[in-house]
Amino acid sequence: MANFNIDSKKARTYDAIVIGSGISGGWSAKELTEKGLKTLVLERGRDVQHIKDYPTTNMMPWEFEHRERLPKEVTDANPIASRCYNFKESSAHFFVKDNEHPYVQDQDRPFDWLRGYQVGGKSLLWARQTQRWSKYDFEGPARDKFAVEWPIGYDDIAPWYSHVEKFAGITGNKDGLDALPDGEFLTPHELNCVEKYFKEQVAKQYKDRHMIIGRAAHITDPQQIHLDQGRAKCQHRTMCERGCPFGGYFSSNASTIPWAMKTGNLTLRPHSVVHSIIYDDKKQKASGVRVIDATTKEMMEFYADIIFLNAAALNSNLVLLNSTSSRFPNGLGNDSGLLGKYVAFHNYRASISGEYEGFLDSTTDGRRPNSGYIPRFRNVYKQETDFLRGYAAGFGANRITYSDRTGIGESLKAGLLETKYGNWSVGSHMMGETIPKETNYVALDKDQKDAWGIPLLKISVAYDDNDEKMIKDYIEQVSEMFVNAGFKNVKANDGHRNPGNDIHEMGGVRMGKDPKTSLLNKWNQLHACKNVFVTDGASMTSTSTQNPSLTYMALSARAVDHAVKEMKAKNL
Ligand SMILES: Cc1cc2nc3c(=O)[nH]c(=O)nc-3n(C[C@H](O)[C@H](O)[C@H](O)COP(=O)(O)OP(=O)(O)OC[C@H]3O[C@@H](n4cnc5c(N)ncnc54)[C@H](O)[C@@H]3O)c2cc1C
Ligand code: SF4
């Protein structure tokens, strides 16, 4: 007679479990399954299959009831989500709604937590900017004496950047800049005439500053590896946040998840809310995870030899904090008491606008899912200013267009149909590094729980004096660059956006050399529970000025490589 308990446990046992199917989880799953491990991906949200589940992807503007804008009742009901520029009628279905997944914020420290709970996570919504971090980023904390020293340097991660770039498909130009290492690039997008003009002006007037075309996860000339994924050349529609039927940009849905599925080694389980990781006292390692089925609310367990935690930075903190046992009463791996602390983000508060009166005989045609980029130029080689670290900046130029809206009947129609051209509008926004601090933290709320009985996350994160000084410097420096380039009507704006609205939250489970001051070692492995790996933003020791997701991809692939070698050597 069969023993149903043993059979059922066997059926719920895998070589590896990945928690979360977004950018980092997709990469963990791809690498684990390619290396032959039977892998279970647990995703709290619904399934979103490439193309099939992109309901708005081919809709014309007039096919949307509200012409792509959202009614007031929707924005009123979602004050946090609607502060994201991508929360539109065409893409709102990929965002977490405010009232469905509440969290606790300190009243005087508001934090906009933007999330996508579905297969693919936020990889469906991201802006696809993908810069490598430089050696100056990894050396930052040690040189400037904040947070803790990174346990890895640029050389440790460089081959893994190459590995993920080739597969994901990154467009960019080899610019040869110290602060922004070159990668494995597909054909770069082009700068337009005013952007080229600004680039020349910057090069002429500043030895330490550059303006380049952005590096982005778009396939500009598909290679065999992209065709093998069923992806095609980007058509420059710039409707990426709806999901792209061409797979023109990198998402887990178009790339890593179907690739992992093709190996035959992947089991994808949507609607699976991970409650906690199970720690086995006898074996002194994790044995699996507790999951609550999102629809039936049934609690169940799954087992594996190794666990990759990729629930996105703050949710990975939540899962570890909620994983308590007699060995770890304050959260899995939390011997140092630092779990949840040293959370940081990117300072996107300020922007500069202006106009250019040249090139009035030129305009642009079509769309480009990318823009210009000014890599960090402050404090790169040594400390020079009254604030630590620095900022990168976006840059873009577009011809101002308008039409004559006076008149009535035929004359109004004629006026509306004739596009008139004004000056060029130019704009920039800052992307500042913030300093991780113990006072910026997340914790579990003692009283309040979510609909699945899991404690709500309490977030207490704010800007500091360093951020204010950096904003002032960005405004002064980039305004000056605009004026020196002959731009007119230059205006600066501090939008006072809340931390979190940058959607680059990081830390809480930081990497480091010393278990007393960090949670993870140089392989993203919990110091105190070696078969649990955290390879998303939670693991970041500091934040750089570069966008973070490419680094999460590279860390995930690198950690899987190590984990599988260790497994084979029977060290895990
Ligand atoms: C509008 C926008 C623009 C952005 N632009 C850029 C950019 O240009 N460049 C860049 O580098 N980054 C950008 N980002 C950020 C980028 O999307 C994230 O850094 C990236 O998606 C993080 O990957 P992740 O795997 O950690 O998390 P996600 O992609 O968010 O995936 C996490 C997954 O885990 C699941 N999950 C969470 N909790 C649980 C649980 N308890 N149990 C089971 N599953 C769980 C979630 O449902 C989700 O599917 C942008 C984000 C947005 C929204
Ligand atoms: S711009 Fe490219 S990636 Fe974005 S939706 Fe269009 S084709 Fe797809």
XYZ file of C-alpha atoms and ligand atoms in Angstrom:
633
model
C 0.000 0.000 0.000
C 1.324 3.428 -0.887
C 2.273 5.781 1.930
C 0.410 8.916 0.892
C 2.329 11.188 3.235
C 5.685 10.129 1.827
C 4.383 10.251 -1.758
C 2.899 13.672 -1.216
C 6.115 15.008 0.345
C 8.084 13.565 -2.562
C 5.794 15.303 -5.032
C 6.479 18.573 -3.231
C 10.251 18.142 -3.181
C 12.529 19.789 -5.745
C 16.248 20.393 -6.140
C 15.745 24.133 -5.893
C 13.014 26.622 -5.042
C 12.950 30.181 -6.370
C 10.691 32.680 -4.583
C 9.430 35.292 -7.077
C 9.410 35.299 -10.885
C 10.448 38.895 -11.640
C 13.765 40.040 -13.061
C 16.005 38.318 -10.519
C 13.815 35.224 -9.976
C 13.541 34.694 -13.736
C 17.321 34.674 -13.962
C 17.733 32.320 -11.005
C 15.194 29.950 -12.586
C 16.861 30.064 -16.003
C 20.304 29.299 -14.621
C 19.165 26.576 -12.210
C 17.077 24.718 -14.797
C 19.791 24.995 -17.463
C 22.165 23.354 -15.009
C 19.729 20.457 -14.698
C 18.083 21.201 -11.350
C 14.392 20.437 -10.944
C 13.245 23.890 -9.928
C 9.999 25.183 -8.438
C 9.253 28.877 -8.942
C 6.727 30.179 -6.427
C 4.989 33.365 -7.504
C 2.361 35.075 -5.381
C 0.528 36.647 -8.326
C -1.337 35.293 -11.321
C 0.277 33.805 -14.409
C 1.064 36.229 -17.242
C 2.036 34.376 -20.381
C 4.027 36.153 -23.049
C 1.751 37.720 -25.729
C -1.391 35.802 -24.659
C -1.765 37.830 -21.463
C -0.962 41.296 -22.833
C -4.574 42.424 -23.391
C -3.775 46.035 -24.367
C -0.632 45.469 -26.403
C -2.126 46.154 -29.837
C -4.827 48.605 -28.845
C -5.073 51.978 -30.533
C -5.431 55.104 -28.361
C -9.083 55.524 -29.350
C -9.880 51.971 -28.277
C -9.289 52.897 -24.637
C -12.404 54.157 -22.894
C -10.446 57.022 -21.318
C -7.857 57.490 -24.099
C -5.116 55.959 -21.893
C -5.819 58.209 -18.906
C -7.306 56.887 -15.709
C -10.556 58.119 -14.200
C -10.336 60.158 -11.009
C -11.929 57.412 -8.919
C -9.084 55.064 -9.918
C -6.316 57.553 -9.143
C -8.055 58.567 -5.895
C -8.263 54.908 -4.864
C -4.562 54.387 -5.755
C -2.644 57.474 -4.633
C 0.636 55.516 -4.380
C 0.456 53.539 -7.629
C -0.828 56.542 -9.574
C 2.252 58.545 -8.655
C 4.154 56.209 -11.022
C 4.321 57.610 -14.563
C 3.551 54.167 -15.998
C 0.266 53.666 -14.131
C -1.975 54.144 -17.167
C -5.192 52.750 -18.543
C -3.078 50.492 -20.773
C -0.819 49.103 -18.027
C -2.563 49.545 -14.641
C -3.425 45.817 -14.641
C 0.268 45.029 -14.028
C 0.458 47.189 -10.858
C -0.463 46.256 -7.300
C -3.515 48.296 -6.245
C -3.017 50.275 -3.053
C -5.915 48.828 -1.071
C -5.206 45.197 -2.031
C -1.746 45.065 -0.498
C -1.410 47.686 2.250
C 1.735 48.368 4.240
C 2.566 50.582 7.197
C 4.410 53.884 6.760
C 5.740 56.258 9.385
C 3.495 59.273 9.118
C 6.284 61.777 8.695
C 8.329 59.415 6.478
C 6.102 58.533 3.496
C 7.388 55.818 1.174
C 5.810 54.950 -2.203
C 6.122 51.180 -2.517
C 5.400 50.259 -6.146
C 4.927 46.596 -6.915
C 3.878 44.181 -9.652
C 2.528 40.901 -8.300
C 2.327 38.525 -11.252
C 4.540 36.152 -13.189
C 7.227 38.497 -14.495
C 6.925 40.912 -11.559
C 8.019 44.417 -12.476
C 9.973 43.176 -15.513
C 6.826 43.986 -17.498
C 6.821 47.585 -16.306
C 10.423 48.658 -16.048
C 12.093 51.392 -18.119
C 14.824 48.928 -19.218
C 17.829 51.157 -18.500
C 20.721 48.779 -17.918
C 24.098 50.177 -16.940
C 26.912 48.195 -15.401
C 28.091 49.414 -12.020
C 31.743 50.484 -12.023
C 34.609 49.664 -9.701
C 34.015 53.082 -8.081
C 30.537 51.951 -7.085
C 31.712 48.735 -5.434
C 34.631 50.529 -3.753
C 32.406 53.385 -2.524
C 31.464 52.301 1.009
C 35.056 51.381 1.943
C 36.520 54.555 0.440
C 33.900 56.934 1.811
C 33.423 55.052 5.081
C 29.705 54.412 5.121
C 27.703 51.171 5.408
C 30.139 48.212 5.121
C 32.695 47.157 2.557
C 31.345 45.205 -0.442
C 32.682 41.630 -0.420
C 33.026 41.750 -4.223
C 34.541 44.174 -6.698
C 33.848 44.978 -10.335
C 36.171 42.210 -11.590
C 34.159 39.567 -9.726
C 30.949 40.498 -11.464
C 32.203 41.645 -14.907
C 32.047 38.179 -16.568
C 28.503 37.767 -15.229
C 27.471 41.127 -16.657
C 28.687 39.812 -20.034
C 26.793 36.572 -19.496
C 23.434 38.243 -18.808
C 23.860 41.050 -21.345
C 24.363 38.639 -24.245
C 21.183 36.750 -23.398
C 18.972 39.706 -22.435
C 20.055 41.884 -25.365
C 21.372 45.315 -24.404
C 21.632 48.224 -26.823
C 24.409 50.711 -26.145
C 27.543 52.382 -27.368
C 31.065 51.556 -26.220
C 31.906 54.952 -24.727
C 35.080 53.975 -22.871
C 34.207 55.778 -19.634
C 35.708 54.903 -16.235
C 32.495 55.523 -14.317
C 30.373 53.462 -16.702
C 32.055 50.271 -17.959
C 31.166 49.132 -21.480
C 29.294 45.897 -21.995
C 28.263 43.414 -24.685
C 26.214 45.807 -26.745
C 23.833 45.547 -29.678
C 23.671 48.490 -32.111
C 23.141 51.732 -30.174
C 20.090 53.941 -30.567
C 20.838 57.312 -32.122
C 20.923 60.676 -30.437
C 18.878 63.333 -32.240
C 20.435 66.561 -33.540
C 19.915 68.598 -30.359
C 21.138 65.741 -28.172
C 24.244 65.441 -30.379
C 24.727 69.189 -30.114
C 24.507 69.010 -26.304
C 26.945 66.082 -26.266
C 29.469 68.181 -28.230
C 28.961 71.193 -25.972
C 29.482 69.093 -22.830
C 32.640 67.521 -24.284
C 33.987 70.952 -25.267
C 33.295 72.620 -21.932
C 33.842 69.902 -19.337
C 36.743 67.455 -19.228
C 35.039 65.255 -16.615
C 31.512 65.118 -18.084
C 29.879 63.165 -20.886
C 26.485 62.820 -22.484
C 25.863 59.494 -24.203
C 22.972 57.461 -25.565
C 21.406 55.299 -22.848
C 22.050 51.595 -22.498
C 18.797 49.694 -22.526
C 17.451 46.121 -22.676
C 16.115 46.358 -26.241
C 17.001 44.125 -29.157
C 18.159 46.483 -31.894
C 19.740 43.714 -33.976
C 18.648 40.261 -32.887
C 21.362 37.638 -32.466
C 20.743 33.897 -32.725
C 20.351 33.648 -28.936
C 17.451 36.129 -29.074
C 15.787 34.395 -32.020
C 16.131 31.118 -30.106
C 14.085 32.727 -27.333
C 11.385 33.568 -29.886
C 12.151 37.263 -29.583
C 12.451 39.725 -32.437
C 13.813 43.138 -33.235
C 12.350 46.030 -31.263
C 9.872 47.935 -33.456
C 10.243 51.208 -31.534
C 6.600 51.356 -30.555
C 7.394 52.605 -27.010
C 4.386 50.821 -25.587
C 6.586 48.460 -23.598
C 4.673 48.661 -20.303
C 1.743 46.881 -21.978
C 3.962 43.822 -22.621
C 5.697 43.529 -25.979
C 4.434 40.939 -28.495
C 7.815 41.039 -30.285
C 9.753 40.403 -27.088
C 11.656 43.501 -28.204
C 12.619 44.340 -24.628
C 13.790 42.000 -21.898
C 11.173 40.695 -19.498
C 11.036 37.452 -17.544
C 7.846 36.641 -19.467
C 9.447 36.921 -22.908
C 12.854 35.577 -22.016
C 14.012 33.741 -18.904
C 10.784 31.992 -17.786
C 9.898 30.410 -21.172
C 13.581 29.505 -21.595
C 13.591 27.753 -18.222
C 10.306 26.050 -19.135
C 11.873 24.642 -22.322
C 14.472 22.751 -20.288
C 11.679 20.583 -18.850
C 13.064 21.271 -15.373
C 10.787 24.145 -14.343
C 7.572 23.968 -12.366
C 5.928 27.383 -12.148
C 3.334 27.784 -9.415
C 1.465 31.110 -9.543
C -0.984 32.163 -6.762
C 1.574 30.923 -4.217
C 2.246 33.436 -1.449
C 5.445 32.462 0.336
C 4.867 32.861 4.052
C 8.324 31.874 5.309
C 11.367 29.682 4.843
C 11.487 26.525 6.985
C 14.665 26.056 9.029
C 15.617 22.512 10.026
C 17.355 22.657 13.399
C 18.865 19.202 13.045
C 20.341 19.733 9.600
C 21.166 23.363 10.400
C 19.889 24.537 7.073
C 16.665 25.450 5.341
C 14.528 22.537 4.221
C 11.829 24.310 2.250
C 9.176 27.012 2.311
C 5.691 27.507 3.696
C 3.236 28.718 1.090
C -0.295 30.025 1.332
C -2.354 29.340 -1.770
C -3.569 32.820 -2.737
C -7.026 31.623 -3.712
C -7.843 28.807 -1.277
C -5.694 30.271 1.561
C -4.543 26.698 2.272
C -1.092 26.505 3.907
C 1.286 23.981 2.346
C 4.977 23.179 2.333
C 7.476 22.612 -0.457
C 10.973 21.256 0.016
C 14.331 21.719 -1.718
C 18.078 21.567 -1.211
C 18.622 25.203 -2.119
C 16.386 28.252 -1.975
C 16.729 31.445 -3.973
C 14.875 34.400 -2.477
C 13.903 36.821 -5.272
C 10.683 38.445 -4.054
C 12.063 41.990 -4.766
C 14.021 43.925 -2.163
C 11.453 44.731 0.512
C 9.400 41.550 0.146
C 12.589 39.483 0.490
C 13.189 41.311 3.781
C 9.611 40.502 4.786
C 9.964 36.786 4.017
C 13.197 36.507 6.045
C 11.812 38.545 8.960
C 8.771 36.257 9.006
C 10.927 33.097 8.910
C 11.372 32.600 12.629
C 12.512 29.463 14.434
C 14.082 28.646 17.771
C 17.506 29.087 16.161
C 16.501 32.371 14.476
C 13.846 34.070 16.654
C 14.344 37.423 14.883
C 14.276 36.218 11.298
C 16.269 33.751 9.241
C 19.988 34.469 9.219
C 19.546 37.464 11.511
C 22.313 36.803 14.026
C 23.639 40.337 13.593
C 20.252 41.976 14.294
C 20.709 43.982 11.093
C 18.024 42.303 8.989
C 15.763 45.015 7.535
C 18.231 47.813 8.250
C 20.360 49.933 5.916
C 17.629 50.200 3.295
C 18.464 52.739 0.599
C 17.049 53.929 -2.721
C 17.720 56.402 -5.540
C 17.195 60.117 -5.234
C 15.135 61.131 -8.308
C 13.715 64.343 -6.864
C 15.060 67.091 -9.103
C 14.704 67.846 -12.803
C 15.739 70.658 -15.138
C 13.910 71.882 -18.232
C 14.757 74.374 -20.942
C 14.348 75.265 -24.595
C 16.702 75.438 -27.539
C 16.127 77.796 -30.408
C 18.491 76.104 -32.893
C 17.844 73.330 -35.426
C 14.424 74.773 -36.183
C 14.570 73.185 -39.643
C 14.796 69.696 -38.093
C 12.538 67.429 -36.132
C 12.395 63.776 -35.146
C 10.249 61.107 -36.693
C 9.072 57.929 -34.973
C 9.821 56.837 -31.440
C 12.857 55.720 -29.495
C 12.479 53.670 -26.310
C 15.607 55.193 -24.794
C 17.156 58.569 -24.009
C 20.440 60.310 -23.319
C 22.447 59.650 -20.156
C 25.003 61.710 -18.247
C 27.093 59.298 -16.145
C 28.123 60.341 -12.650
C 30.865 62.958 -12.635
C 30.908 64.029 -8.952
C 33.429 62.472 -6.494
C 34.317 59.655 -8.916
C 38.046 59.419 -8.264
C 38.157 61.225 -4.930
C 35.935 63.137 -2.521
C 35.535 66.725 -3.820
C 32.207 68.107 -2.634
C 30.392 68.685 0.664
C 28.221 65.613 0.037
C 29.162 61.956 -0.394
C 28.882 60.088 -3.702
C 27.102 61.581 -6.756
C 24.332 61.440 -9.303
C 23.787 60.428 -12.909
C 21.302 62.329 -15.042
C 18.950 61.546 -17.874
C 18.842 63.882 -20.855
C 16.454 64.205 -23.777
C 15.380 66.712 -26.441
C 12.124 66.851 -28.373
C 10.671 69.357 -30.774
C 7.713 71.182 -29.207
C 4.599 70.686 -31.338
C 1.219 72.328 -31.123
C -1.811 73.018 -33.263
C -4.197 75.906 -33.698
C -7.237 75.189 -31.532
C -9.109 78.372 -32.337
C -11.932 78.400 -34.834
C -14.985 76.291 -35.170
C -16.176 73.566 -37.550
C -14.036 73.177 -40.693
C -11.466 75.786 -39.604
C -11.013 74.035 -36.211
C -10.554 70.682 -37.995
C -8.015 72.171 -40.377
C -6.174 73.817 -37.476
C -6.027 70.597 -35.485
C -4.735 68.614 -38.446
C -1.818 70.948 -39.128
C 1.110 70.371 -36.747
C 3.046 73.519 -35.920
C 6.570 73.366 -34.559
C 8.019 75.462 -31.741
C 11.477 75.425 -30.156
C 13.099 72.231 -28.938
C 12.301 71.321 -25.375
C 15.218 69.869 -23.409
C 15.048 68.097 -20.084
C 17.065 66.220 -17.504
C 16.316 64.330 -14.280
C 18.690 63.332 -11.516
C 19.458 59.814 -10.327
C 21.340 60.157 -7.051
C 23.022 57.567 -4.875
C 21.681 57.517 -1.320
C 23.659 56.393 1.700
C 22.366 53.260 3.475
C 21.747 54.005 7.160
C 20.573 51.992 10.126
C 17.733 54.480 10.656
C 16.269 53.657 7.236
C 14.706 50.274 7.869
C 11.808 47.885 7.386
C 10.274 45.687 10.085
C 7.190 43.558 10.671
C 4.214 45.379 12.135
C 3.372 43.874 15.516
C -0.400 44.023 15.129
C -1.573 44.311 11.555
C -1.713 41.387 9.108
C -2.556 41.059 5.441
C -5.380 39.012 3.924
C -3.192 35.888 4.147
C -2.347 36.347 7.823
C 1.194 37.574 7.171
C 2.353 40.610 9.202
C 2.290 43.875 7.263
C 5.639 45.418 6.425
C 6.427 48.637 8.243
C 8.632 50.959 6.183
C 10.573 53.808 7.753
C 12.785 55.447 5.140
C 13.568 59.120 4.473
C 15.930 61.484 2.675
C 18.791 63.018 4.646
C 21.037 66.043 4.559
C 23.388 64.383 2.042
C 20.462 64.001 -0.372
C 19.459 67.662 0.042
C 23.023 68.821 -0.734
C 23.148 66.533 -3.754
C 19.877 67.956 -5.102
C 21.273 71.466 -4.760
C 24.458 70.479 -6.595
C 22.583 68.703 -9.410
C 20.409 71.765 -9.923
C 23.418 74.117 -9.981
C 25.617 71.945 -12.188
C 23.119 70.732 -14.771
C 21.462 74.183 -15.007
C 24.930 75.579 -15.710
C 25.524 72.912 -18.384
C 22.193 73.865 -19.995
C 22.986 77.588 -19.925
C 26.506 76.995 -21.277
C 25.004 75.036 -24.162
C 22.857 78.042 -25.048
C 19.565 76.617 -23.799
C 17.007 79.249 -22.797
C 14.262 79.434 -20.209
C 16.168 77.019 -17.959
C 14.083 76.011 -14.938
C 14.801 73.671 -12.051
C 12.205 71.702 -10.183
C 12.354 69.725 -6.950
C 9.294 67.488 -7.188
C 9.733 66.302 -3.556
C 8.739 62.820 -4.622
C 8.644 60.267 -1.858
C 11.440 57.740 -1.459
C 10.343 54.529 -3.173
C 8.849 56.351 -6.144
C 12.218 55.753 -7.883
C 11.364 51.985 -7.650
C 15.017 51.176 -6.892
C 14.686 50.282 -3.206
C 17.643 48.190 -2.024
C 19.269 46.707 1.074
C 18.124 45.220 4.370
C 19.878 41.884 3.692
C 23.199 43.337 2.697
C 26.267 41.512 1.484
C 29.494 41.907 3.434
C 32.635 40.211 4.605
C 31.791 39.956 8.294
C 28.737 38.044 9.624
C 28.608 40.527 12.521
C 27.852 43.424 10.181
C 26.149 41.807 7.200
C 23.667 39.056 6.334
C 25.063 37.641 3.082
C 28.525 36.561 2.012
C 30.217 37.273 -1.319
C 28.083 34.587 -3.024
C 24.772 36.116 -1.822
C 24.520 33.210 0.627
C 23.129 33.794 4.125
C 26.202 33.645 6.403
C 24.196 31.631 8.931
C 22.132 29.439 6.599
C 24.219 28.527 3.612
C 21.565 26.982 1.366
C 19.530 30.216 1.192
C 20.599 32.785 -1.424
C 19.206 36.314 -1.756
C 20.061 37.849 -5.143
C 17.644 40.736 -5.571
C 17.908 44.343 -4.403
C 17.769 43.290 -0.756
C 21.380 42.104 -1.052
C 22.829 45.441 -2.113
C 25.420 46.925 0.220
C 25.232 50.357 -1.426
C 23.204 51.787 -4.306
C 25.465 53.352 -6.993
C 23.926 55.923 -9.345
C 23.414 53.349 -12.059
C 20.091 51.539 -12.464
C 20.179 48.342 -10.422
C 18.399 45.516 -12.275
C 21.276 44.442 -14.548
C 23.332 43.933 -11.395
C 20.565 41.781 -9.840
C 20.605 39.635 -13.009
C 24.393 39.220 -12.877
C 24.405 38.476 -9.130
C 21.659 35.865 -9.610
C 23.529 34.050 -12.384
C 26.791 34.207 -10.420
C 25.184 32.899 -7.220
C 23.469 30.006 -9.039
C 26.788 28.973 -10.562
C 28.333 28.894 -7.090
C 25.330 27.155 -5.502
C 25.316 24.336 -8.043
C 29.076 23.806 -7.701
C 28.685 23.694 -3.913
C 25.766 21.292 -4.198
C 27.783 18.962 -6.406
C 30.657 19.142 -3.927
C 28.108 18.206 -1.229
C 28.798 21.391 0.704
C 25.170 22.472 0.838
C 8.017 52.000 -13.994
C 9.290 51.312 -13.603
C 10.493 51.665 -14.214
C 11.680 51.016 -13.870
N 12.810 51.297 -14.582
C 13.937 50.605 -14.348
C 15.090 50.785 -15.175
O 15.063 51.537 -16.146
N 16.210 50.085 -14.877
C 16.273 49.249 -13.814
O 17.330 48.677 -13.581
N 15.190 49.031 -13.029
C 14.030 49.683 -13.279
N 12.917 49.447 -12.508
C 13.044 48.568 -11.353
C 12.952 47.104 -11.752
O 11.686 46.817 -12.254
C 13.254 46.263 -10.523
O 14.544 46.590 -10.049
C 13.248 44.773 -10.827
O 12.026 44.361 -11.382
C 13.539 44.010 -9.559
O 13.582 42.641 -9.841
P 13.134 41.627 -8.719
O 13.219 40.278 -9.277
O 13.885 41.928 -7.492
O 11.617 42.044 -8.390
P 10.293 41.987 -9.262
O 10.592 42.102 -10.695
O 9.365 42.978 -8.653
O 9.750 40.522 -8.981
C 9.453 40.073 -7.673
C 8.399 38.984 -7.776
O 8.254 38.353 -6.513
C 6.891 38.119 -6.261
N 6.702 38.015 -4.800
C 6.807 38.990 -3.888
N 6.567 38.510 -2.655
C 6.318 37.179 -2.796
C 5.984 36.145 -1.889
N 5.884 36.363 -0.578
N 5.757 34.906 -2.379
C 5.855 34.648 -3.727
N 6.155 35.613 -4.623
C 6.393 36.860 -4.164
C 6.187 39.313 -6.875
O 4.834 39.044 -7.123
C 7.017 39.523 -8.149
O 6.499 38.795 -9.229
C 11.694 50.055 -12.841
C 10.485 49.686 -12.227
C 9.288 50.286 -12.619
C 7.997 49.830 -11.994
S 9.472 49.751 -28.178
Fe 10.233 47.807 -28.777
S 10.167 46.678 -26.944
Fe 8.854 48.411 -26.590
S 6.834 47.690 -27.160
Fe 7.808 48.517 -28.891
S 8.701 46.856 -30.025
Fe 8.289 46.230 -27.996
